[in-house]
């Protein structure tokens, strides 16, 4: 099993450009999450999904959109990138509640917005 | 609302010395507690977790943590540090709610010196 994979690994954008980050998991997990990691701030939840076709806002959702058209994929979109969105983005997935809530993380995408 | 406080953003120990990384949490419901480790340029990996039952939890790589409800703490320890333990460590709490969301601390970077 590949676990959780993220595409791309690195990306540089100019202010105002758009892009989509792809997360895929092969563990048949119901829940998927997008976090951003910034120095001194830990990980903050952007959006999450509790199942195919459903999404919800996390702690810092502004400027991002997500979609979960297939159970195994969770896409994070930036419609108009801003320098404040320079960060490392992590995707995670977990089983439904009752499996001790362990989240499995992807390797991350390092995004720089100029 | 849940929160996690990790005391000390940087901790330095000598190889062979005791490792103690501090984590305090607040939660309105019985929490699930986690420690994750992040090696440079990698995603997060679960070290150990507390859900219910025994309050002393053993994890991978010789780490353990003790859940102390009266102190709202979940400190991470390892009797003897190894150079390979150098990494960033994150404490996280889950509210056992429907979305299994994790709230992370800001992280502690562990340096191990000869």
CSV table of C-alpha atoms in Angstrom, one decimal:
chain,number,residue,atom,x,y,z
A,1,UNK,CA,0.0,0.0,0.0
A,2,UNK,CA,1.2,3.5,-0.8
A,3,UNK,CA,-0.7,5.0,2.1
A,4,UNK,CA,-1.4,8.8,1.6
A,5,UNK,CA,0.2,10.4,-1.4
A,6,UNK,CA,0.3,14.1,-2.4
A,7,UNK,CA,0.9,15.7,-5.8
A,8,UNK,CA,3.0,17.9,-6.4
A,9,UNK,CA,5.8,17.9,-3.9
A,10,UNK,CA,6.9,21.4,-4.6
A,11,UNK,CA,5.3,24.4,-6.4
A,12,UNK,CA,6.0,28.0,-6.9
A,13,UNK,CA,3.2,30.3,-7.9
A,14,UNK,CA,2.8,34.0,-8.6
A,15,UNK,CA,0.3,36.1,-6.7
A,16,UNK,CA,-3.2,35.6,-8.3
A,17,UNK,CA,-2.4,32.3,-10.0
A,18,UNK,CA,-4.5,29.2,-9.2
A,19,UNK,CA,-3.6,25.6,-8.5
A,20,UNK,CA,-5.0,22.3,-7.2
A,21,UNK,CA,-3.2,20.0,-4.8
A,22,UNK,CA,-4.2,16.4,-5.0
A,23,UNK,CA,-4.3,13.9,-2.2
A,24,UNK,CA,-4.9,10.2,-2.7
A,25,UNK,CA,-5.2,7.4,-0.1
A,26,UNK,CA,-5.5,3.6,-0.7
A,27,UNK,CA,-6.6,2.6,2.8
A,28,UNK,CA,-10.4,3.0,2.2
A,29,UNK,CA,-10.5,5.7,4.8
A,30,UNK,CA,-13.7,7.7,5.2
A,31,UNK,CA,-12.3,10.9,6.6
A,32,UNK,CA,-9.8,13.1,4.9
A,33,UNK,CA,-8.2,16.4,5.9
A,34,UNK,CA,-6.1,19.2,4.6
A,35,UNK,CA,-3.7,21.0,7.0
A,36,UNK,CA,-1.2,23.8,6.6
A,37,UNK,CA,2.0,24.0,8.6
A,38,UNK,CA,3.7,27.3,9.3
A,39,UNK,CA,6.7,27.9,11.6
A,40,UNK,CA,5.8,28.2,15.2
A,41,UNK,CA,2.1,27.5,14.6
A,42,UNK,CA,1.9,23.7,14.3
A,43,UNK,CA,-0.6,22.3,11.9
A,44,UNK,CA,-3.9,24.0,11.3
A,45,UNK,CA,-6.9,22.4,9.8
A,46,UNK,CA,-8.1,24.0,6.5
A,47,UNK,CA,-10.9,21.7,5.4
A,48,UNK,CA,-12.0,18.2,6.0
A,49,UNK,CA,-14.3,15.6,4.6
A,50,UNK,CA,-16.3,12.8,6.4
A,51,UNK,CA,-17.2,11.0,3.3
A,52,UNK,CA,-17.4,11.1,-0.5
A,53,UNK,CA,-19.3,14.1,-1.7
A,54,UNK,CA,-19.1,16.0,1.7
A,55,UNK,CA,-16.7,18.7,2.9
A,56,UNK,CA,-16.6,21.0,5.8
A,57,UNK,CA,-14.6,24.0,7.0
A,58,UNK,CA,-11.8,23.8,9.4
A,59,UNK,CA,-9.9,26.4,11.4
A,60,UNK,CA,-8.4,28.4,8.5
A,61,UNK,CA,-10.6,27.8,5.4
A,62,UNK,CA,-10.5,31.3,3.8
A,63,UNK,CA,-8.9,31.4,0.3
A,64,UNK,CA,-9.2,27.6,-0.2
A,65,UNK,CA,-11.8,25.3,-1.7
A,66,UNK,CA,-12.0,21.5,-1.6
A,67,UNK,CA,-13.7,18.7,-3.4
A,68,UNK,CA,-14.2,15.0,-2.6
A,69,UNK,CA,-15.7,13.5,-5.7
A,70,UNK,CA,-14.2,10.1,-5.1
A,71,UNK,CA,-13.6,8.4,-1.7
A,72,UNK,CA,-9.9,8.0,-2.3
A,73,UNK,CA,-9.2,11.5,-3.4
A,74,UNK,CA,-9.3,14.9,-1.7
A,75,UNK,CA,-8.5,18.0,-3.7
A,76,UNK,CA,-7.4,21.4,-2.3
A,77,UNK,CA,-7.8,24.4,-4.6
A,78,UNK,CA,-6.4,27.9,-4.4
A,79,UNK,CA,-8.4,30.1,-6.7
A,80,UNK,CA,-6.2,33.2,-6.4
A,81,UNK,CA,-2.9,32.6,-4.5
A,82,UNK,CA,-1.6,35.1,-2.0
A,83,UNK,CA,1.8,35.3,-0.4
A,84,UNK,CA,0.1,34.5,2.9
A,85,UNK,CA,-0.6,31.0,1.5
A,86,UNK,CA,3.1,30.2,1.3
A,87,UNK,CA,3.2,27.1,3.5
A,88,UNK,CA,3.7,23.4,3.7
A,89,UNK,CA,0.4,21.6,3.1
A,90,UNK,CA,-0.3,18.1,4.5
A,91,UNK,CA,-3.1,15.8,3.7
A,92,UNK,CA,-4.3,13.1,6.1
A,93,UNK,CA,-6.9,10.4,6.3
A,94,UNK,CA,-8.5,8.2,9.0
A,95,UNK,CA,-11.1,5.6,9.6
A,96,UNK,CA,-14.5,6.5,10.8
A,97,UNK,CA,-15.0,7.2,14.5
A,98,UNK,CA,-14.4,4.1,16.6
A,99,UNK,CA,-11.0,3.3,15.2
A,100,UNK,CA,-9.2,5.6,17.7
A,101,UNK,CA,-9.0,8.5,15.4
A,102,UNK,CA,-5.5,7.9,14.2
A,103,UNK,CA,-4.7,10.0,11.2
A,104,UNK,CA,-2.2,9.0,8.5
A,105,UNK,CA,-0.3,11.8,6.9
A,106,UNK,CA,1.1,12.3,3.4
A,107,UNK,CA,4.6,13.6,2.8
A,108,UNK,CA,3.5,17.2,2.2
A,109,UNK,CA,3.5,19.8,-0.6
A,110,UNK,CA,5.8,22.9,-0.2
A,111,UNK,CA,4.1,25.9,-1.8
A,112,UNK,CA,5.7,29.3,-2.3
A,113,UNK,CA,3.6,32.2,-3.5
A,114,UNK,CA,5.7,35.1,-4.9
B,1,UNK,CA,-12.9,24.2,22.4
B,2,UNK,CA,-9.8,22.1,22.7
B,3,UNK,CA,-6.3,23.4,22.9
B,4,UNK,CA,-2.8,22.0,23.3
B,5,UNK,CA,0.2,23.7,24.8
B,6,UNK,CA,3.7,22.4,24.3
B,7,UNK,CA,6.2,24.1,26.6
B,8,UNK,CA,9.5,24.8,24.9
B,9,UNK,CA,9.8,25.2,21.2
B,10,UNK,CA,13.3,23.9,21.3
B,11,UNK,CA,14.8,21.2,23.6
B,12,UNK,CA,18.4,20.1,23.5
B,13,UNK,CA,19.7,17.0,25.2
B,14,UNK,CA,22.9,15.0,25.1
B,15,UNK,CA,23.0,11.6,23.6
B,16,UNK,CA,22.1,9.1,26.3
B,17,UNK,CA,20.3,11.7,28.4
B,18,UNK,CA,16.6,11.6,29.3
B,19,UNK,CA,14.2,13.2,26.9
B,20,UNK,CA,11.2,15.0,28.3
B,21,UNK,CA,8.8,16.9,26.0
B,22,UNK,CA,5.9,18.6,27.8
B,23,UNK,CA,2.3,18.7,26.6
B,24,UNK,CA,-0.8,20.1,28.4
B,25,UNK,CA,-4.2,20.1,26.9
B,26,UNK,CA,-7.7,21.4,27.6
B,27,UNK,CA,-10.8,19.6,26.5
B,28,UNK,CA,-14.4,19.6,27.6
B,29,UNK,CA,-14.8,15.9,27.0
B,30,UNK,CA,-12.5,12.9,27.7
B,31,UNK,CA,-9.8,13.3,25.1
B,32,UNK,CA,-7.9,11.1,22.8
B,33,UNK,CA,-4.2,12.2,22.9
B,34,UNK,CA,-1.5,11.7,20.4
B,35,UNK,CA,2.2,12.3,19.8
B,36,UNK,CA,3.5,12.6,16.3
B,37,UNK,CA,7.1,13.0,15.1
B,38,UNK,CA,8.2,14.8,12.0
B,39,UNK,CA,11.6,14.2,10.5
B,40,UNK,CA,13.1,16.8,8.2
B,41,UNK,CA,11.2,17.2,5.0
B,42,UNK,CA,8.8,14.4,5.8
B,43,UNK,CA,5.2,14.0,6.9
B,44,UNK,CA,4.0,13.3,10.4
B,45,UNK,CA,4.3,9.8,11.8
B,46,UNK,CA,2.4,8.5,14.8
B,47,UNK,CA,4.6,7.8,17.9
B,48,UNK,CA,1.9,6.8,20.3
B,49,UNK,CA,-1.7,7.5,21.4
B,50,UNK,CA,-3.9,7.4,24.4
B,51,UNK,CA,-7.6,6.6,24.0
B,52,UNK,CA,-8.8,4.7,27.1
B,53,UNK,CA,-7.5,2.2,29.6
B,54,UNK,CA,-3.9,2.2,30.8
B,55,UNK,CA,-2.6,5.7,31.3
B,56,UNK,CA,1.0,4.9,30.6
B,57,UNK,CA,1.3,4.4,26.8
B,58,UNK,CA,4.3,2.9,25.0
B,59,UNK,CA,5.1,3.9,21.5
B,60,UNK,CA,7.7,3.3,18.8
B,61,UNK,CA,11.4,3.9,19.1
B,62,UNK,CA,11.4,3.6,22.9
B,63,UNK,CA,9.1,6.6,23.6
B,64,UNK,CA,6.3,6.6,26.2
B,65,UNK,CA,3.8,9.0,27.6
B,66,UNK,CA,1.6,9.2,30.6
B,67,UNK,CA,-1.9,10.6,30.7
B,68,UNK,CA,-2.5,12.5,33.9
B,69,UNK,CA,-6.0,13.7,34.0
B,70,UNK,CA,-5.6,15.7,37.2
B,71,UNK,CA,-2.7,17.7,35.6
B,72,UNK,CA,-4.2,17.7,32.1
B,73,UNK,CA,-0.9,16.6,30.8
B,74,UNK,CA,0.5,14.0,28.4
B,75,UNK,CA,4.3,14.4,28.6
B,76,UNK,CA,6.5,12.4,26.2
B,77,UNK,CA,9.6,10.7,27.6
B,78,UNK,CA,12.5,8.5,26.5
B,79,UNK,CA,15.1,7.2,29.0
B,80,UNK,CA,18.1,7.6,26.7
B,81,UNK,CA,18.2,9.9,23.7
B,82,UNK,CA,19.8,8.8,20.4
B,83,UNK,CA,21.0,11.0,17.6
B,84,UNK,CA,18.3,9.6,15.3
B,85,UNK,CA,15.6,11.1,17.7
B,86,UNK,CA,16.4,14.6,16.4
B,87,UNK,CA,13.1,15.8,14.9
B,88,UNK,CA,10.1,17.9,15.6
B,89,UNK,CA,7.4,16.5,17.9
B,90,UNK,CA,3.8,17.4,18.0
B,91,UNK,CA,1.2,16.7,20.6
B,92,UNK,CA,-2.4,16.6,19.5
B,93,UNK,CA,-5.8,16.2,21.1
B,94,UNK,CA,-9.0,14.9,19.5
B,95,UNK,CA,-12.4,15.5,20.9
B,96,UNK,CA,-13.8,12.1,19.9
B,97,UNK,CA,-16.4,14.0,18.0
B,98,UNK,CA,-18.0,13.0,14.7
B,99,UNK,CA,-15.2,14.3,12.5
B,100,UNK,CA,-12.2,13.0,14.5
B,101,UNK,CA,-10.6,16.4,14.2
B,102,UNK,CA,-7.2,16.9,15.7
B,103,UNK,CA,-5.9,20.1,17.4
B,104,UNK,CA,-2.2,20.3,17.3
B,105,UNK,CA,0.3,22.0,19.6
B,106,UNK,CA,2.9,24.3,18.1
B,107,UNK,CA,5.6,21.6,18.2
B,108,UNK,CA,8.9,21.0,20.0
B,109,UNK,CA,12.1,20.7,18.0
B,110,UNK,CA,14.4,18.1,19.7
B,111,UNK,CA,18.2,18.5,19.2
B,112,UNK,CA,20.5,15.7,20.3
B,113,UNK,CA,24.1,16.5,20.8
B,114,UNK,CA,27.2,14.3,21.3
